[in-house]
Short mmCIF file of C-alpha atoms in Angstrom, two decimals:
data_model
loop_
_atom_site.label_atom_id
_atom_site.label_comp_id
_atom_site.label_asym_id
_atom_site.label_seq_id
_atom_site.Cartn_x
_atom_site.Cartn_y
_atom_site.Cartn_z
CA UNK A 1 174.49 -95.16 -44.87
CA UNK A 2 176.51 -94.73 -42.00
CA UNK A 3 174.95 -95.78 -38.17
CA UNK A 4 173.78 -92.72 -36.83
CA UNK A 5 173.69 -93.48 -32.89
CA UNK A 6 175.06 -92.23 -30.12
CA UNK A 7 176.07 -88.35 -30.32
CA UNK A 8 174.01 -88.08 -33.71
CA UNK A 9 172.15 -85.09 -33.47
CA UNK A 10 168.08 -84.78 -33.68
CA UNK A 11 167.01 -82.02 -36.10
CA UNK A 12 163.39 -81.18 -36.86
CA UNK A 13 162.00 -78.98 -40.30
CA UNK A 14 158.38 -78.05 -39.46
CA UNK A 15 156.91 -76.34 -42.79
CA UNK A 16 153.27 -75.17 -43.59
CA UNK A 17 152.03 -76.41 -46.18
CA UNK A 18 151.06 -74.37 -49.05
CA UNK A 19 151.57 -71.40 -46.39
CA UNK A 20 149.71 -68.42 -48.21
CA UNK A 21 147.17 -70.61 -49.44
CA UNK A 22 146.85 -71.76 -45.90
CA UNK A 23 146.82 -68.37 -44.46
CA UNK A 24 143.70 -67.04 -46.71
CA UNK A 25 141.73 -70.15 -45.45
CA UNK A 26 142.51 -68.78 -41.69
CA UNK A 27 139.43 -66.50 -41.24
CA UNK A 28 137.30 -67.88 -44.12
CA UNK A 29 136.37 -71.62 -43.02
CA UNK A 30 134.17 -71.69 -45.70
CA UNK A 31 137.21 -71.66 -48.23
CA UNK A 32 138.90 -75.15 -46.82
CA UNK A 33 138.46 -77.47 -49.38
CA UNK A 34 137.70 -75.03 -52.01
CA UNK A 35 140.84 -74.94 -54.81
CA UNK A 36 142.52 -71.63 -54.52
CA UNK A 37 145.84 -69.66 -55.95
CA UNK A 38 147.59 -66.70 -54.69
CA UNK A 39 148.97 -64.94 -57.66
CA UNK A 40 152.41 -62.47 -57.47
CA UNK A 41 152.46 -58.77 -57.50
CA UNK A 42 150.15 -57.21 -60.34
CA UNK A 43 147.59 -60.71 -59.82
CA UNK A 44 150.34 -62.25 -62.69
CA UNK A 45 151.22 -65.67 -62.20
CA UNK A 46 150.31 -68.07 -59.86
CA UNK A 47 153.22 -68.13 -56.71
CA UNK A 48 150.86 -70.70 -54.22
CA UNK A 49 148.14 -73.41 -54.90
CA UNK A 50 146.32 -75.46 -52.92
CA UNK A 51 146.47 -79.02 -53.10
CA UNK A 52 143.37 -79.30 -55.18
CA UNK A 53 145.00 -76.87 -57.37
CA UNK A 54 148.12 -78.65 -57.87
CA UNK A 55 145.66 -82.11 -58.37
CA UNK A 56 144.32 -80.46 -61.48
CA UNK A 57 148.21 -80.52 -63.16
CA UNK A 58 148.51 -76.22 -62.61
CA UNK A 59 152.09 -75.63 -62.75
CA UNK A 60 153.65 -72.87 -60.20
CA UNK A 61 154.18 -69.23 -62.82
CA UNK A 62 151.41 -69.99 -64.72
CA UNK A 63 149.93 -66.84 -65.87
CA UNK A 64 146.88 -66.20 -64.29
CA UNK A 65 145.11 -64.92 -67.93
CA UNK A 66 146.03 -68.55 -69.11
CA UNK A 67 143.97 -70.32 -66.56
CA UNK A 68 140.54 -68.57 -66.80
CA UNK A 69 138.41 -70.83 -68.33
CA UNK A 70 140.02 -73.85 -65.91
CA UNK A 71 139.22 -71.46 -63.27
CA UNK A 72 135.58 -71.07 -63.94
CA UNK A 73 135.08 -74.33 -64.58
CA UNK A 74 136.33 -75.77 -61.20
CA UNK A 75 135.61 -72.83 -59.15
CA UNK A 76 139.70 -72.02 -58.49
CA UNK A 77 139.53 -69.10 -56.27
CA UNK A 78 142.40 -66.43 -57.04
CA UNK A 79 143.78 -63.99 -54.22
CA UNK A 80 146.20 -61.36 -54.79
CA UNK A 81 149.42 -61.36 -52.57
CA UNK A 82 149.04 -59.57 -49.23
CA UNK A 83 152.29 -59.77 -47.70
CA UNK A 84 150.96 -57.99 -44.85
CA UNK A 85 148.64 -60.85 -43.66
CA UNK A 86 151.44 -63.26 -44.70
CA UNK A 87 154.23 -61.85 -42.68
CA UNK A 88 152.19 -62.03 -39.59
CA UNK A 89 150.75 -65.06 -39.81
CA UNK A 90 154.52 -65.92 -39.97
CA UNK A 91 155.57 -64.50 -36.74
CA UNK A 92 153.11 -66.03 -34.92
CA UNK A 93 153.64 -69.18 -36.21
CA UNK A 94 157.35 -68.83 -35.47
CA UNK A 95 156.26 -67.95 -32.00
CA UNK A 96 154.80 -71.35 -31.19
CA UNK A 97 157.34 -73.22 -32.61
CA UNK A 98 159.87 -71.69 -30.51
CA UNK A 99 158.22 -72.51 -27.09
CA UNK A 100 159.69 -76.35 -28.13
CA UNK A 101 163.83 -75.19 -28.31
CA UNK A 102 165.64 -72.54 -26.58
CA UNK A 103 166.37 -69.60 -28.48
CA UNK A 104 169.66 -70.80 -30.09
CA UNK A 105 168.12 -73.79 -31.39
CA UNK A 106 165.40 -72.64 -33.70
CA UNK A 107 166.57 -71.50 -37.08
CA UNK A 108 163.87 -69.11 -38.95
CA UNK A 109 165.05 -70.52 -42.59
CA UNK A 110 162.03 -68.73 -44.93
CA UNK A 111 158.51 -67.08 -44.23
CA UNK A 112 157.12 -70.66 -43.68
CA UNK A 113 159.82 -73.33 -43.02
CA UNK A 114 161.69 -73.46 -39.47
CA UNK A 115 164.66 -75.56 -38.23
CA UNK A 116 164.29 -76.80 -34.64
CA UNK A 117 167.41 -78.65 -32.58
CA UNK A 118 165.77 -81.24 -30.15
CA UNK A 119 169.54 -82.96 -29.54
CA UNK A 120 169.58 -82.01 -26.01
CA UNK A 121 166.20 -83.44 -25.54
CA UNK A 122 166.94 -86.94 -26.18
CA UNK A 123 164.21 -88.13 -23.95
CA UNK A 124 161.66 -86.79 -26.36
CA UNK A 125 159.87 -89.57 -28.46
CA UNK A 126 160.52 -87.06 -31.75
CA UNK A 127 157.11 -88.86 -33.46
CA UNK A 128 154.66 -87.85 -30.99
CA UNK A 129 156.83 -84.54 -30.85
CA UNK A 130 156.14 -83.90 -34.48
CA UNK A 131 152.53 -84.53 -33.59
CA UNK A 132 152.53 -82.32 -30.10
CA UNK A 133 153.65 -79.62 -32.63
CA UNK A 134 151.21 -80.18 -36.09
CA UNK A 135 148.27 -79.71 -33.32
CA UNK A 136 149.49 -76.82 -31.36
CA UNK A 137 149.89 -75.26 -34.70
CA UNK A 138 147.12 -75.98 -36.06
CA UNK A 139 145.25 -74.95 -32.62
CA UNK A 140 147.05 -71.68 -32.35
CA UNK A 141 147.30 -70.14 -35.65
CA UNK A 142 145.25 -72.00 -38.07
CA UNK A 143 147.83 -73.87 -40.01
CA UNK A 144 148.07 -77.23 -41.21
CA UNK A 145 152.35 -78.60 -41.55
CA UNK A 146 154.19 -81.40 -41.56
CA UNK A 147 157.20 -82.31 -39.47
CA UNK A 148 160.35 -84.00 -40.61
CA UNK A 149 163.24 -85.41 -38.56
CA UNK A 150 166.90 -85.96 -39.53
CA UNK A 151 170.35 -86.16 -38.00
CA UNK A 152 170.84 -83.29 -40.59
CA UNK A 153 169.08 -80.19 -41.96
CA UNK A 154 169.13 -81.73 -45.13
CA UNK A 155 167.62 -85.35 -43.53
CA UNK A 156 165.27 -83.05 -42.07
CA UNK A 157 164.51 -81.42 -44.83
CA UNK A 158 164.00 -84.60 -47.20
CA UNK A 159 162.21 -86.21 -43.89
CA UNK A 160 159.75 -83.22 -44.02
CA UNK A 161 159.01 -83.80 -47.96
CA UNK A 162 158.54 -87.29 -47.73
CA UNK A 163 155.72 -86.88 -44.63
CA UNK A 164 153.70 -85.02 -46.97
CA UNK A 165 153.74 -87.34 -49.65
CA UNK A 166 152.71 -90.09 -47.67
CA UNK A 167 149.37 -89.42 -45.93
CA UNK A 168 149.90 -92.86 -43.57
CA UNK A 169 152.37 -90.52 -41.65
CA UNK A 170 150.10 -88.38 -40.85
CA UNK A 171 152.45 -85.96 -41.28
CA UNK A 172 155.40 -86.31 -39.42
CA UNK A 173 158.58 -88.99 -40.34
CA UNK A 174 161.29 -89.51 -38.27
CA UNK A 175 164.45 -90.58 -39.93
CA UNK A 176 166.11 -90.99 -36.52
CA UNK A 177 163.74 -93.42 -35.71
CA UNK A 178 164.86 -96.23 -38.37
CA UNK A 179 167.41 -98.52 -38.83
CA UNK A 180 169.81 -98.06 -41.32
CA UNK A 181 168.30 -100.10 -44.17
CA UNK A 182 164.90 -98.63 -43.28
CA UNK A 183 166.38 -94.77 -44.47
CA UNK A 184 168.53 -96.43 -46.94
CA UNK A 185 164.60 -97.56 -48.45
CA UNK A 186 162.65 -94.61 -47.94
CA UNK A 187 165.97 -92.43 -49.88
CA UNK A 188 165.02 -94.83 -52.71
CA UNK A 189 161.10 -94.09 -52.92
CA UNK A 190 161.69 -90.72 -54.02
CA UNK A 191 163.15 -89.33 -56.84
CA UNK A 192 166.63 -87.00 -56.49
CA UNK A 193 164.97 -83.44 -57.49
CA UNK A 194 163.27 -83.94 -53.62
CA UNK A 195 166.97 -83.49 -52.33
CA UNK A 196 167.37 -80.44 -50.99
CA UNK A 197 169.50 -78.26 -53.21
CA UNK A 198 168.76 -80.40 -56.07
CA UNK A 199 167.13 -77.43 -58.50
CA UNK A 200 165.58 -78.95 -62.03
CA UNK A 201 168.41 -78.90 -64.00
CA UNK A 202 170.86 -80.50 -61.86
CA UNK A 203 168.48 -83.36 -61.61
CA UNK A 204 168.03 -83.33 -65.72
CA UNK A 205 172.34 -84.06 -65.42
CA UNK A 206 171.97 -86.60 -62.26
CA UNK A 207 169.04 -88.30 -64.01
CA UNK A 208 171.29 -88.81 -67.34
CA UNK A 209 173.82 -90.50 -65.33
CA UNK A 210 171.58 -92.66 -63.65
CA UNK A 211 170.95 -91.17 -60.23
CA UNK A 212 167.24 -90.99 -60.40
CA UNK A 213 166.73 -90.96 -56.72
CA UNK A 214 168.03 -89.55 -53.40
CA UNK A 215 168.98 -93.03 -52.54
CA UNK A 216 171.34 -93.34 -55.60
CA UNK A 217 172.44 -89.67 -55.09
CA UNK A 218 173.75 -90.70 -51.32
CA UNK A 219 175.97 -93.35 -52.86
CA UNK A 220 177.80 -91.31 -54.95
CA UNK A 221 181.34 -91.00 -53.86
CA UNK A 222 181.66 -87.45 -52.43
CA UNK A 223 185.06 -86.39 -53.57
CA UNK A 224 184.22 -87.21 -57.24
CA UNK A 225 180.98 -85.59 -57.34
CA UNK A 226 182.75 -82.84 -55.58
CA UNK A 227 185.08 -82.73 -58.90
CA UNK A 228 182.32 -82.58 -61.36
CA UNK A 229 179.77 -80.46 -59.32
CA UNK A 230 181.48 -78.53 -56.56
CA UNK A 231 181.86 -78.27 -52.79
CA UNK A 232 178.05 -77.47 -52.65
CA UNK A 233 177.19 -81.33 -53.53
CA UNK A 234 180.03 -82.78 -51.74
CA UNK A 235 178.27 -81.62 -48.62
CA UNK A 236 174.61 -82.81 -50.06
CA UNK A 237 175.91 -86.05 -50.25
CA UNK A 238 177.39 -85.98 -46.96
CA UNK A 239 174.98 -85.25 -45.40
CA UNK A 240 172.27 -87.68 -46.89
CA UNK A 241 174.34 -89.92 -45.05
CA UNK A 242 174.27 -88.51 -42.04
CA UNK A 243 177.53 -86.17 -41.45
CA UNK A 244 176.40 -82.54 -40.69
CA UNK A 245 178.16 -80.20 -43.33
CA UNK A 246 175.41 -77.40 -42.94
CA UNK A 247 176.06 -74.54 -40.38
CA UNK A 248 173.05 -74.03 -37.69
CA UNK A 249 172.37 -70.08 -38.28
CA UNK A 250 170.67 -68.22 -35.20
CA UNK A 251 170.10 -64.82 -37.23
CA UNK A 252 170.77 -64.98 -41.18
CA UNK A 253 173.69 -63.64 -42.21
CA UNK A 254 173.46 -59.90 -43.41
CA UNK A 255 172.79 -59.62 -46.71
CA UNK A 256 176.01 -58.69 -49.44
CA UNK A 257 173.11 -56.27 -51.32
CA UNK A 258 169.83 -55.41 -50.82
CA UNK A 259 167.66 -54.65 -53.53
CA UNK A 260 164.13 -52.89 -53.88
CA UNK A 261 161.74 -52.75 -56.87
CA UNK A 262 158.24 -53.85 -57.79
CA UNK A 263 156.28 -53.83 -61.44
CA UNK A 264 153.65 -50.78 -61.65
CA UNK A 265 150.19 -50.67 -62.27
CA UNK A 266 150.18 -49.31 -65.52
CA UNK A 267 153.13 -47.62 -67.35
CA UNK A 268 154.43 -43.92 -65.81
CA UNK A 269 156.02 -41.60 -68.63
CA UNK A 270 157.54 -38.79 -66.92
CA UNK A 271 160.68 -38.47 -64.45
CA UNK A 272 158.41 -36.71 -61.65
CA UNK A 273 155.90 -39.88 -61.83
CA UNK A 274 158.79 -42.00 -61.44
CA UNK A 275 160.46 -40.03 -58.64
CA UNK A 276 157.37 -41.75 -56.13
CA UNK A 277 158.05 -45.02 -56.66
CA UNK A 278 161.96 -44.60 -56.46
CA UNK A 279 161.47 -42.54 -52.83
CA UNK A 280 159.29 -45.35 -51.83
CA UNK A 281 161.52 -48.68 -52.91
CA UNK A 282 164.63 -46.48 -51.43
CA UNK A 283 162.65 -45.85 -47.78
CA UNK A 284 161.70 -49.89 -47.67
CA UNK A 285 165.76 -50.42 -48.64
CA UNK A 286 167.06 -47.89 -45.99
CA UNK A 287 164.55 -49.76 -43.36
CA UNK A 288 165.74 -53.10 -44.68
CA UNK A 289 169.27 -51.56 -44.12
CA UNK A 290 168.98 -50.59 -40.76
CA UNK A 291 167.26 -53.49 -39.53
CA UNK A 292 170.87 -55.94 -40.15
CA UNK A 293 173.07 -52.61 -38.78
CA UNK A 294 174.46 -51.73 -42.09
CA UNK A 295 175.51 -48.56 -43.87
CA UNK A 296 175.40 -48.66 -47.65
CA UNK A 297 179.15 -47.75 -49.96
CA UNK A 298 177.34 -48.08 -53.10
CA UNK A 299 174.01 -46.79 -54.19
CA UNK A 300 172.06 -48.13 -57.94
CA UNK A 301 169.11 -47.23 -60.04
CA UNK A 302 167.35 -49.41 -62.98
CA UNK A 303 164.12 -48.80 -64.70
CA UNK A 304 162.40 -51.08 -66.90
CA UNK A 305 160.45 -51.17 -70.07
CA UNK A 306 158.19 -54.26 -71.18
CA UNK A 307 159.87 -56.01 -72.85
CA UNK A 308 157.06 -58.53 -73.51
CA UNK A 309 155.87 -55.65 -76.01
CA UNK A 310 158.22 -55.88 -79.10
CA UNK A 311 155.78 -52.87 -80.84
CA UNK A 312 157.41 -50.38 -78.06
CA UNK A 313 160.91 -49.20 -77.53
CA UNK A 314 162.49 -50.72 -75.40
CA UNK A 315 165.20 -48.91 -72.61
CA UNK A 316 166.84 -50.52 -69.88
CA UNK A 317 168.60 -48.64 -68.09
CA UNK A 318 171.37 -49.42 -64.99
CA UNK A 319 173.20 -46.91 -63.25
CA UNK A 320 175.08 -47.02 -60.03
CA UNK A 321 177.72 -44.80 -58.01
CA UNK A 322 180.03 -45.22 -55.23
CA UNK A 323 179.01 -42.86 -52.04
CA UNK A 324 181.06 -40.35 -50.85
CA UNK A 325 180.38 -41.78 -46.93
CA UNK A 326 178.58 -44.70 -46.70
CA UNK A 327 174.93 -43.98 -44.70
CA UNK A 328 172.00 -45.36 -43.70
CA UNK A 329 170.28 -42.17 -43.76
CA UNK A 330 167.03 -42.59 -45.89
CA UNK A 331 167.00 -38.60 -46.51
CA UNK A 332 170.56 -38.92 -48.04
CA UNK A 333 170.17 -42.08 -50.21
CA UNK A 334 167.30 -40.69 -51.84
CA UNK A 335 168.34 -37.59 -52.90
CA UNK A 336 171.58 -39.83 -54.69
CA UNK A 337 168.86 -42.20 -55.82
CA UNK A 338 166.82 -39.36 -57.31
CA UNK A 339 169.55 -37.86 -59.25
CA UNK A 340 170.70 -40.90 -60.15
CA UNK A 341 166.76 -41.47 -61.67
CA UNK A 342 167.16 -37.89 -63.46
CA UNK A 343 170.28 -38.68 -65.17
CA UNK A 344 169.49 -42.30 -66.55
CA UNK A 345 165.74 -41.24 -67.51
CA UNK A 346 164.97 -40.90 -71.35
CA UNK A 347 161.90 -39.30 -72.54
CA UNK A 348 159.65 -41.05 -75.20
CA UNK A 349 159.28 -44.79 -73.19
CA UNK A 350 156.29 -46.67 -71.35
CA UNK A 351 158.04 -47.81 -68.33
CA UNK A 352 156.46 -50.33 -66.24
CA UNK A 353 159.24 -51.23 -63.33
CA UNK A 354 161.85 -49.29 -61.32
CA UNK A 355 163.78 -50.49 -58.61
CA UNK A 356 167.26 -49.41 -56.32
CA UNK A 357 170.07 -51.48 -54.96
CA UNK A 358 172.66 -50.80 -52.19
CA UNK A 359 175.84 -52.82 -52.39
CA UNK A 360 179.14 -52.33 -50.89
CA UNK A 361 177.15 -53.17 -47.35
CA UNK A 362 179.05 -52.91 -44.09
CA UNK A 363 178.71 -52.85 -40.21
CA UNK A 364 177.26 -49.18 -39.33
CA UNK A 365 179.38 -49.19 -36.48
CA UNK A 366 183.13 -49.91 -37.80
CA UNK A 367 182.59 -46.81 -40.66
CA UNK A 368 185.76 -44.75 -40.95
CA UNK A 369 184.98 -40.93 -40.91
CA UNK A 370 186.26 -38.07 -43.08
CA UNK A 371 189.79 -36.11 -41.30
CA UNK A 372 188.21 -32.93 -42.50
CA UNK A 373 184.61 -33.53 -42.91
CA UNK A 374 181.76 -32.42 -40.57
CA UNK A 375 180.25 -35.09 -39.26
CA UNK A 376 178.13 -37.18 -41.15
CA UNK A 377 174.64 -37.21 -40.94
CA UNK A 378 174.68 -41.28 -39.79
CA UNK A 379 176.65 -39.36 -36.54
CA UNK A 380 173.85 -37.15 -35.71
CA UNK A 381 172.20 -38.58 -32.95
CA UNK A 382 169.12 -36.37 -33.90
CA UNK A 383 169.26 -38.09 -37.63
CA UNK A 384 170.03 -41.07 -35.84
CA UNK A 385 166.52 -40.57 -33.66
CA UNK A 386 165.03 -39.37 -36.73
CA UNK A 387 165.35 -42.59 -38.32
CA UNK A 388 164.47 -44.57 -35.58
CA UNK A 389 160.65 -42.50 -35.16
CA UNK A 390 160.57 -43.47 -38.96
CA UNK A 391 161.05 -47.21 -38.93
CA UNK A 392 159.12 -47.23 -35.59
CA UNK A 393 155.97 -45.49 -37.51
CA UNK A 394 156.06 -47.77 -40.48
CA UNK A 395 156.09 -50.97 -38.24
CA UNK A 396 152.74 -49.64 -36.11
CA UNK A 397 150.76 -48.30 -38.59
CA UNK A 398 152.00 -49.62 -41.91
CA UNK A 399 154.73 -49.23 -44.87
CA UNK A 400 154.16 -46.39 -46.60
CA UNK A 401 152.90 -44.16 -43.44
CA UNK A 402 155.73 -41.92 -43.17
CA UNK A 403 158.88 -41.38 -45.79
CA UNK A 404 160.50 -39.21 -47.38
CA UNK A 405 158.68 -36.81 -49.63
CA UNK A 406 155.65 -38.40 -51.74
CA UNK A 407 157.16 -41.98 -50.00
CA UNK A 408 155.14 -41.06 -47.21
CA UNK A 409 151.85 -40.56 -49.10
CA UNK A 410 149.50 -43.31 -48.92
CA UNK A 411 147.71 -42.32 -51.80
CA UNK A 412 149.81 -44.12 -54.97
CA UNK A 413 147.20 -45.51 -57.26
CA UNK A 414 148.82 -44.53 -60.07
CA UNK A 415 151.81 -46.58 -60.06
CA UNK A 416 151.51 -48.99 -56.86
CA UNK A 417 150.35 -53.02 -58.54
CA UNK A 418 147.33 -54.22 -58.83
CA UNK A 419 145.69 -56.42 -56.47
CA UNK A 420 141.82 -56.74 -57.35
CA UNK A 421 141.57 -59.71 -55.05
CA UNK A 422 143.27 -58.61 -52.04
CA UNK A 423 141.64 -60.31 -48.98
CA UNK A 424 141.40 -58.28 -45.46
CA UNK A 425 144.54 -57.74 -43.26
CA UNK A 426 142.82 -59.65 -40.29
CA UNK A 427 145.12 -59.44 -37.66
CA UNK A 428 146.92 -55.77 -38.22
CA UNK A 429 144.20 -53.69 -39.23
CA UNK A 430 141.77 -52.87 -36.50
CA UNK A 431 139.18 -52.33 -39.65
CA UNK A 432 139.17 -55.60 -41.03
CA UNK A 433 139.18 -57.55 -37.79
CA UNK A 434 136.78 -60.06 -37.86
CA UNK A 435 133.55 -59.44 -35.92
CA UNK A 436 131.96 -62.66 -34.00
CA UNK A 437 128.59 -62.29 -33.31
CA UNK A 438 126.57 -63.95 -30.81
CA UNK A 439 122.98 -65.28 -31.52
#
């Protein structure tokens, strides 16, 4: 491994651990300890465990119905996803992390996982950083992490991994902080899948060649691995030995296609049931849209059958259409989206998902207009301030609260999932904030 000294840069990854498990434990102290899952939309599979949980050998996707009996017999508590809590919980722990950095050097990476640039703080002592920042967390929003340090994101990252695997550390391991041999050992302790980047079957192929851990993967010559697996693990390598390959990413990148859909409760049959779940994944889309300053070219429907029912027929259909102007308009994409819904729907099928996509995304602001055309509704400042009262509503007072036709209806029990074990929304519902009472 190279000698990373002088101009090397000082990169931290502070990540929650087992973040919506960790979030449900916030207002219910009498849950830590306790083994718990969070299970995905419709209370399906599994998507979080705790660590006593993941002690008992449950896998992440196992189906909840499978895990029943383990469940009663060591008291696993289940909670159904509420993305509302969740999200929230994330911004505030975002918040704290960012009084450490400047703006421009904290990188939001996922819901629970942030980048943080201390290179222009080299006066810190980055251990009893990583410390300064697991009990300000902890003290300010509930959540237990770990902090891992690295003269690259992916260092960082593998730094972060191996401080939770090794309770001495008490959660925090600074890679910066040891000699050369010392990182070349820890890179060898742990086996190559904990590379970032490394997914399960790319370790299955490393593994058969004999890299079994990071420490073998950072010897591999780059160029060659390059041949046989591509730019993407040229730059792994490179950067488990310390050259930055990574870009540091203020605001993510707009996304190339945005896509909206979600499993129902139980199956809808007719095109005028499925018409309020289309209106509603198009408004969350449109929002979605608007937030990265984007206009949609391309607009796409799909519904779904189940197919884990061979004794139904099955239909799957996909239909999409370029738009004649590309919009942001909610109003507009849903009336394509609906038609598009009338002319793939067939009559005669139990269908249990629908969803829409917008592709062909650009910048709102460099759209080219039509010579002849009135002007298009994405124009119309009134439209414009239309949209903005709409997105403004949702944020306050919920998704759902205003849309367009039956979107805006809160009332959607018949198709909206399941979640029998949803837990309060503590912190954006005045009705489920927790009362404190004094004795």
């Amino acid at each position: 491994m190279t000698n990373l000294t002088g101009n090397s840069r000082r990169i931290a990854l502070v990540d929650a651990n087992s973040f919506y498990c960790s979030a449900e434990r916030i207002f219910r102290p009498d849950l830590e300890g306790v083994p718990l899952v969070v299970l995905s939309n419709n209370d399906g599979c599994v998507v979080a465990r705790s660590s006593e949980v993941k002690a008992l050998g449950v896998a992440m996707g196992t189906p909840w119905f499978q895990m029943k009996d383990l469940a009663r017999q060591h008291r696993i508590q289940a909670f159904s996803s509420n993305y509302t809590l969740y999200g929230d919980i994330s911004r505030r722990f975002m918040a704290v992390l960012g009084r450490f950095v400047p703006p421009d050097e904290q990188e939001v990476y996922s819901i629970d996982e942030s980048f943080l640039d201390f290179t222009h703080q080299p006066q810190l002592d980055l251990t009893d950083t990583g410390r300064m920042i697991r009990d300000q967390v902890r003290q300010w929003t509930g959540l237990p992490v770990c902090v891992g340090f690295g003269p690259t994101k992916t260092l960082a990252k593998f730094a972060n991994n191996a401080a939770k695997k090794q309770p001495a550390w008490g959660g925090v391991c600074d890679l910066t902080a040891l000699t050369d041999r010392e990182r070349w050992e820890v890179l060898g302790q742990f086996p190559v899948r904990d590379v970032w980047g490394i997914g399960g079957r790319l370790s299955v192929q490393l593994r058969e060649l004999g890299i079994n851990t990071a420490g073998d993967l950072a010897r591999v010559d780059p160029k060659r691995a390059r041949e046989r697996w591509g730019v993407v693990m040229e730059r792994t390598i490179q950067e488990l030995t310390g050259t930055s390959c990574v870009a540091w990413e203020n605001q993510p990148p707009p996304k190339q296609q945005i896509i909206a859909s979600r499993s129902f409760a139980g199956p809808l049959y007719t095109v005028e049931q499925l018409a309020e779940p289309i209106r509603f994944h198009m408004a969350r889309a449109a929002e979605k849209l608007r937030q990265q300053g984007s206009a949609a070219g391309r607009l796409g429907v799909f519904l779904e059958t189940n197919r884990f029912r061979p004794q139904d027929p099955q239909y799957h259909p996909t239909r999409s259409l370029p738009l004649p102007q590309s919009t942001d308009d909610t109003a507009v994409l849903t009336t394509w989206a609906i038609a598009l819904l009338r002319s793939v729907f067939r009559e005669g099928y139990r269908y249990v998902k629908a969803g829409v996509m917008l592709d062909d995304l650009r910048p709102r602001s460099v759209q080219q207009g039509s010579l002849f055309g009135a002007a298009p509704p994405e124009q119309d400042l009134r439209r414009e301030t239309l949209m903005g009262v709409l997105d403004r509503a949702n944020t306050k007072w919920g998704r759902g609260t205003m849309g367009v036709g039956s979107a805006g209806v809160k009332d959607q029990s018949g198709w909206m999932m399941n979640r029998e074990n949803l837990s309060p929304c503590y912190t954006t519902s005045w009705a489920d904030v927790r009362a404190v009472r004094a004795d």
